[in-house]
Amino acid sequence: MTATRDIPKVELHLHLEGAAPPAFIAGLAKEKSVDLSGIFDDAGHYRYTDFNDFLRIYEAACTVLTGPQEFYRLTRAVLEQSAAHGVVYSETFLSPDFCGNCDPAAWAEYLAAIREAAEDAERADGIVLRGIITCIRHFGPEQAKRAALCAQAPAGAFLTGFGLAGAEMAGRPRAFRSSFD
């Protein structure tokens, strides 16, 4: 009988920034002299009490991810960890809000860095990554439209879809309909 840990795995719901290993974020914060100590517990894990608190921690962790190179490094760290757990294919949510503040030119640079990291991980670790662009519900419908514009940029087979993420109590899906037209 094969142990579950030995079966190849597929991950279809991965938020790239949310999957950031705490040690990676702590190390990046140290490099940048940013105090994020309040988001970690004594064991170095993220400290949160509920989903909304998790979103607060998630957004605080993202403050050290300020450029395409950090997203390259983040993508490699996440994929290295996933591959070590037997993941062979992953689809990750990518938000133009966190990658260039929905500026199409900046988004293109971030996306290129993430794709490069994915290609490097596929060569090194045998893991395949694809992306799903998301707009962030709690940032509001107008910001979602800006994310949708970024989603229209050509990216070949790397991008597999467009979705809605974030605090589910922050808005009804119909408020975001125009972002999906």
PDB file of C-alpha atoms in Angstrom:
ATOM      1  CA  MET A   1       0.000   0.000   0.000  1.00  0.00           C
ATOM      2  CA  THR A   2       1.279   3.474  -0.922  1.00  0.00           C
ATOM      3  CA  ALA A   3       1.486   6.048   1.851  1.00  0.00           C
ATOM      4  CA  THR A   4      -0.517   9.221   1.194  1.00  0.00           C
ATOM      5  CA  ARG A   5       2.639  11.302   1.513  1.00  0.00           C
ATOM      6  CA  ASP A   6       4.066   9.419  -1.503  1.00  0.00           C
ATOM      7  CA  ILE A   7       1.113  10.096  -3.836  1.00  0.00           C
ATOM      8  CA  PRO A   8       1.618  13.036  -6.224  1.00  0.00           C
ATOM      9  CA  LYS A   9      -0.594  15.956  -5.214  1.00  0.00           C
ATOM     10  CA  VAL A  10      -2.420  18.755  -7.008  1.00  0.00           C
ATOM     11  CA  GLU A  11      -3.154  22.066  -5.325  1.00  0.00           C
ATOM     12  CA  LEU A  12      -5.985  24.015  -6.938  1.00  0.00           C
ATOM     13  CA  HIS A  13      -6.600  26.733  -4.359  1.00  0.00           C
ATOM     14  CA  LEU A  14      -3.367  28.434  -3.356  1.00  0.00           C
ATOM     15  CA  HIS A  15      -3.077  32.113  -2.522  1.00  0.00           C
ATOM     16  CA  LEU A  16       0.557  32.891  -3.320  1.00  0.00           C
ATOM     17  CA  GLU A  17       1.095  35.501  -0.622  1.00  0.00           C
ATOM     18  CA  GLY A  18      -0.992  33.505   1.872  1.00  0.00           C
ATOM     19  CA  ALA A  19       1.260  30.491   1.305  1.00  0.00           C
ATOM     20  CA  ALA A  20       4.397  32.503   2.099  1.00  0.00           C
ATOM     21  CA  PRO A  21       6.446  30.550   4.617  1.00  0.00           C
ATOM     22  CA  PRO A  22       6.619  32.622   7.820  1.00  0.00           C
ATOM     23  CA  ALA A  23      10.414  32.269   7.909  1.00  0.00           C
ATOM     24  CA  PHE A  24      10.599  33.716   4.380  1.00  0.00           C
ATOM     25  CA  ILE A  25       8.494  36.767   5.325  1.00  0.00           C
ATOM     26  CA  ALA A  26      10.422  37.237   8.590  1.00  0.00           C
ATOM     27  CA  GLY A  27      13.722  37.057   6.689  1.00  0.00           C
ATOM     28  CA  LEU A  28      12.571  39.539   4.077  1.00  0.00           C
ATOM     29  CA  ALA A  29      11.340  41.890   6.813  1.00  0.00           C
ATOM     30  CA  LYS A  30      14.755  41.666   8.498  1.00  0.00           C
ATOM     31  CA  GLU A  31      16.528  42.435   5.184  1.00  0.00           C
ATOM     32  CA  LYS A  32      14.354  45.523   4.788  1.00  0.00           C
ATOM     33  CA  SER A  33      14.447  46.562   8.463  1.00  0.00           C
ATOM     34  CA  VAL A  34      10.660  46.273   8.722  1.00  0.00           C
ATOM     35  CA  ASP A  35       9.202  45.283  12.088  1.00  0.00           C
ATOM     36  CA  LEU A  36       6.616  42.555  11.521  1.00  0.00           C
ATOM     37  CA  SER A  37       7.142  40.865  14.882  1.00  0.00           C
ATOM     38  CA  GLY A  38       3.473  41.406  15.794  1.00  0.00           C
ATOM     39  CA  ILE A  39       2.288  38.978  13.108  1.00  0.00           C
ATOM     40  CA  PHE A  40       4.269  35.995  14.445  1.00  0.00           C
ATOM     41  CA  ASP A  41       3.836  33.882  17.570  1.00  0.00           C
ATOM     42  CA  ASP A  42       6.759  32.732  19.736  1.00  0.00           C
ATOM     43  CA  ALA A  43       7.313  29.683  17.511  1.00  0.00           C
ATOM     44  CA  GLY A  44       7.609  31.864  14.394  1.00  0.00           C
ATOM     45  CA  HIS A  45       4.196  30.940  12.947  1.00  0.00           C
ATOM     46  CA  TYR A  46       1.644  33.487  11.800  1.00  0.00           C
ATOM     47  CA  ARG A  47      -0.571  34.627  14.680  1.00  0.00           C
ATOM     48  CA  TYR A  48      -4.274  35.186  13.872  1.00  0.00           C
ATOM     49  CA  THR A  49      -7.587  34.497  15.577  1.00  0.00           C
ATOM     50  CA  ASP A  50     -10.143  34.346  12.747  1.00  0.00           C
ATOM     51  CA  PHE A  51     -10.478  34.910   9.009  1.00  0.00           C
ATOM     52  CA  ASN A  52     -10.610  38.705   9.214  1.00  0.00           C
ATOM     53  CA  ASP A  53      -7.556  38.706  11.472  1.00  0.00           C
ATOM     54  CA  PHE A  54      -5.845  36.375   8.994  1.00  0.00           C
ATOM     55  CA  LEU A  55      -6.528  38.934   6.236  1.00  0.00           C
ATOM     56  CA  ARG A  56      -4.942  41.640   8.411  1.00  0.00           C
ATOM     57  CA  ILE A  57      -1.852  39.451   8.935  1.00  0.00           C
ATOM     58  CA  TYR A  58      -1.799  38.538   5.224  1.00  0.00           C
ATOM     59  CA  GLU A  59      -1.826  42.198   4.212  1.00  0.00           C
ATOM     60  CA  ALA A  60       0.867  43.067   6.798  1.00  0.00           C
ATOM     61  CA  ALA A  61       3.073  40.258   5.464  1.00  0.00           C
ATOM     62  CA  CYS A  62       2.582  41.622   1.943  1.00  0.00           C
ATOM     63  CA  THR A  63       4.134  44.957   2.931  1.00  0.00           C
ATOM     64  CA  VAL A  64       7.613  43.467   2.481  1.00  0.00           C
ATOM     65  CA  LEU A  65       6.741  42.138  -0.973  1.00  0.00           C
ATOM     66  CA  THR A  66       7.446  45.407  -2.769  1.00  0.00           C
ATOM     67  CA  GLY A  67       8.764  44.440  -6.171  1.00  0.00           C
ATOM     68  CA  PRO A  68       8.939  41.763  -8.833  1.00  0.00           C
ATOM     69  CA  GLN A  69      12.156  40.297  -7.399  1.00  0.00           C
ATOM     70  CA  GLU A  70      10.472  39.657  -4.043  1.00  0.00           C
ATOM     71  CA  PHE A  71       7.641  37.884  -5.873  1.00  0.00           C
ATOM     72  CA  TYR A  72      10.189  35.794  -7.765  1.00  0.00           C
ATOM     73  CA  ARG A  73      11.712  34.775  -4.433  1.00  0.00           C
ATOM     74  CA  LEU A  74       8.282  34.222  -2.868  1.00  0.00           C
ATOM     75  CA  THR A  75       7.169  32.011  -5.752  1.00  0.00           C
ATOM     76  CA  ARG A  76      10.332  29.912  -5.522  1.00  0.00           C
ATOM     77  CA  ALA A  77       9.964  29.551  -1.727  1.00  0.00           C
ATOM     78  CA  VAL A  78       6.310  28.509  -1.989  1.00  0.00           C
ATOM     79  CA  LEU A  79       6.947  26.062  -4.844  1.00  0.00           C
ATOM     80  CA  GLU A  80       9.982  24.567  -3.135  1.00  0.00           C
ATOM     81  CA  GLN A  81       7.871  23.921  -0.039  1.00  0.00           C
ATOM     82  CA  SER A  82       4.981  22.526  -2.112  1.00  0.00           C
ATOM     83  CA  ALA A  83       7.265  20.219  -4.102  1.00  0.00           C
ATOM     84  CA  ALA A  84       8.770  18.935  -0.844  1.00  0.00           C
ATOM     85  CA  HIS A  85       5.236  17.864   0.123  1.00  0.00           C
ATOM     86  CA  GLY A  86       4.719  16.015  -3.156  1.00  0.00           C
ATOM     87  CA  VAL A  87       2.778  18.665  -5.084  1.00  0.00           C
ATOM     88  CA  VAL A  88       3.319  18.300  -8.840  1.00  0.00           C
ATOM     89  CA  TYR A  89       0.765  20.867 -10.078  1.00  0.00           C
ATOM     90  CA  SER A  90      -0.551  24.023  -8.454  1.00  0.00           C
ATOM     91  CA  GLU A  91      -2.905  26.820  -9.425  1.00  0.00           C
ATOM     92  CA  THR A  92      -2.266  29.974  -7.459  1.00  0.00           C
ATOM     93  CA  PHE A  93      -4.302  33.104  -7.033  1.00  0.00           C
ATOM     94  CA  LEU A  94      -2.425  36.218  -8.100  1.00  0.00           C
ATOM     95  CA  SER A  95      -3.702  39.691  -7.360  1.00  0.00           C
ATOM     96  CA  PRO A  96      -2.685  42.754  -9.350  1.00  0.00           C
ATOM     97  CA  ASP A  97      -3.589  44.660  -6.157  1.00  0.00           C
ATOM     98  CA  PHE A  98      -0.545  43.194  -4.411  1.00  0.00           C
ATOM     99  CA  CYS A  99       1.568  43.106  -7.579  1.00  0.00           C
ATOM    100  CA  GLY A 100       1.969  46.703  -8.726  1.00  0.00           C
ATOM    101  CA  ASN A 101      -1.245  48.216  -7.303  1.00  0.00           C
ATOM    102  CA  CYS A 102      -3.201  47.348 -10.470  1.00  0.00           C
ATOM    103  CA  ASP A 103      -0.875  49.328 -12.720  1.00  0.00           C
ATOM    104  CA  PRO A 104      -0.824  47.322 -15.992  1.00  0.00           C
ATOM    105  CA  ALA A 105       2.871  47.991 -16.704  1.00  0.00           C
ATOM    106  CA  ALA A 106       3.930  47.087 -13.170  1.00  0.00           C
ATOM    107  CA  TRP A 107       1.638  44.021 -13.212  1.00  0.00           C
ATOM    108  CA  ALA A 108       3.403  42.804 -16.369  1.00  0.00           C
ATOM    109  CA  GLU A 109       6.767  42.989 -14.569  1.00  0.00           C
ATOM    110  CA  TYR A 110       5.459  41.121 -11.523  1.00  0.00           C
ATOM    111  CA  LEU A 111       3.803  38.485 -13.688  1.00  0.00           C
ATOM    112  CA  ALA A 112       7.033  37.991 -15.667  1.00  0.00           C
ATOM    113  CA  ALA A 113       8.972  37.443 -12.416  1.00  0.00           C
ATOM    114  CA  ILE A 114       6.381  34.956 -11.110  1.00  0.00           C
ATOM    115  CA  ARG A 115       6.393  33.068 -14.424  1.00  0.00           C
ATOM    116  CA  GLU A 116      10.199  32.972 -14.441  1.00  0.00           C
ATOM    117  CA  ALA A 117      10.188  31.545 -10.908  1.00  0.00           C
ATOM    118  CA  ALA A 118       7.574  28.987 -11.951  1.00  0.00           C
ATOM    119  CA  GLU A 119       9.684  27.913 -14.929  1.00  0.00           C
ATOM    120  CA  ASP A 120      12.776  27.639 -12.720  1.00  0.00           C
ATOM    121  CA  ALA A 121      10.825  25.556 -10.169  1.00  0.00           C
ATOM    122  CA  GLU A 122       9.516  23.267 -12.888  1.00  0.00           C
ATOM    123  CA  ARG A 123      13.062  22.622 -14.100  1.00  0.00           C
ATOM    124  CA  ALA A 124      14.498  22.205 -10.584  1.00  0.00           C
ATOM    125  CA  ASP A 125      11.669  20.482  -8.707  1.00  0.00           C
ATOM    126  CA  GLY A 126       9.260  19.140 -11.329  1.00  0.00           C
ATOM    127  CA  ILE A 127       6.333  21.244 -10.082  1.00  0.00           C
ATOM    128  CA  VAL A 128       4.057  23.064 -12.556  1.00  0.00           C
ATOM    129  CA  LEU A 129       2.438  26.369 -11.599  1.00  0.00           C
ATOM    130  CA  ARG A 130      -0.421  28.196 -13.290  1.00  0.00           C
ATOM    131  CA  GLY A 131      -2.084  31.422 -12.182  1.00  0.00           C
ATOM    132  CA  ILE A 132      -5.621  32.639 -11.575  1.00  0.00           C
ATOM    133  CA  ILE A 133      -5.901  36.424 -11.395  1.00  0.00           C
ATOM    134  CA  THR A 134      -8.111  37.661  -8.581  1.00  0.00           C
ATOM    135  CA  CYS A 135      -9.693  40.912  -7.631  1.00  0.00           C
ATOM    136  CA  ILE A 136      -9.995  41.534  -3.884  1.00  0.00           C
ATOM    137  CA  ARG A 137     -13.566  41.834  -2.639  1.00  0.00           C
ATOM    138  CA  HIS A 138     -12.846  44.011   0.397  1.00  0.00           C
ATOM    139  CA  PHE A 139     -11.015  46.537  -1.801  1.00  0.00           C
ATOM    140  CA  GLY A 140     -14.334  47.268  -3.540  1.00  0.00           C
ATOM    141  CA  PRO A 141     -15.880  47.024  -7.014  1.00  0.00           C
ATOM    142  CA  GLU A 142     -13.983  49.959  -8.522  1.00  0.00           C
ATOM    143  CA  GLN A 143     -10.605  48.469  -7.577  1.00  0.00           C
ATOM    144  CA  ALA A 144     -11.830  45.117  -8.922  1.00  0.00           C
ATOM    145  CA  LYS A 145     -12.315  46.739 -12.325  1.00  0.00           C
ATOM    146  CA  ARG A 146      -8.658  47.811 -12.308  1.00  0.00           C
ATOM    147  CA  ALA A 147      -7.600  44.229 -11.507  1.00  0.00           C
ATOM    148  CA  ALA A 148      -9.809  42.991 -14.353  1.00  0.00           C
ATOM    149  CA  LEU A 149      -8.001  45.302 -16.777  1.00  0.00           C
ATOM    150  CA  CYS A 150      -4.706  43.714 -15.742  1.00  0.00           C
ATOM    151  CA  ALA A 151      -6.238  40.276 -16.344  1.00  0.00           C
ATOM    152  CA  GLN A 152      -6.753  41.185 -19.986  1.00  0.00           C
ATOM    153  CA  ALA A 153      -3.004  41.360 -20.661  1.00  0.00           C
ATOM    154  CA  PRO A 154      -1.796  38.410 -22.706  1.00  0.00           C
ATOM    155  CA  ALA A 155      -0.036  35.732 -20.668  1.00  0.00           C
ATOM    156  CA  GLY A 156      -0.387  32.604 -22.779  1.00  0.00           C
ATOM    157  CA  ALA A 157      -1.225  29.346 -21.041  1.00  0.00           C
ATOM    158  CA  PHE A 158       0.190  30.498 -17.690  1.00  0.00           C
ATOM    159  CA  LEU A 159      -3.070  32.158 -16.625  1.00  0.00           C
ATOM    160  CA  THR A 160      -6.072  29.869 -16.320  1.00  0.00           C
ATOM    161  CA  GLY A 161      -8.795  32.191 -15.038  1.00  0.00           C
ATOM    162  CA  PHE A 162     -10.075  35.240 -13.181  1.00  0.00           C
ATOM    163  CA  GLY A 163     -11.753  35.183  -9.769  1.00  0.00           C
ATOM    164  CA  LEU A 164     -12.879  37.029  -6.665  1.00  0.00           C
ATOM    165  CA  ALA A 165     -11.069  36.682  -3.330  1.00  0.00           C
ATOM    166  CA  GLY A 166     -10.970  38.415   0.031  1.00  0.00           C
ATOM    167  CA  ALA A 167     -13.369  39.014   2.895  1.00  0.00           C
ATOM    168  CA  GLU A 168     -16.642  37.406   1.847  1.00  0.00           C
ATOM    169  CA  MET A 169     -18.752  39.687   4.033  1.00  0.00           C
ATOM    170  CA  ALA A 170     -17.402  42.790   2.279  1.00  0.00           C
ATOM    171  CA  GLY A 171     -19.682  42.748  -0.737  1.00  0.00           C
ATOM    172  CA  ARG A 172     -22.170  40.706  -2.685  1.00  0.00           C
ATOM    173  CA  PRO A 173     -20.803  39.042  -5.833  1.00  0.00           C
ATOM    174  CA  ARG A 174     -23.248  40.945  -8.056  1.00  0.00           C
ATOM    175  CA  ALA A 175     -21.498  44.203  -7.083  1.00  0.00           C
ATOM    176  CA  PHE A 176     -18.444  42.872  -8.972  1.00  0.00           C
ATOM    177  CA  ARG A 177     -20.291  41.700 -12.076  1.00  0.00           C
ATOM    178  CA  SER A 178     -18.786  44.368 -14.340  1.00  0.00           C
ATOM    179  CA  SER A 179     -15.298  43.070 -13.555  1.00  0.00           C
ATOM    180  CA  PHE A 180     -16.272  39.748 -15.146  1.00  0.00           C
ATOM    181  CA  ASP A 181     -17.836  41.143 -18.332  1.00  0.00           C
TER     182      ASP A 181
END
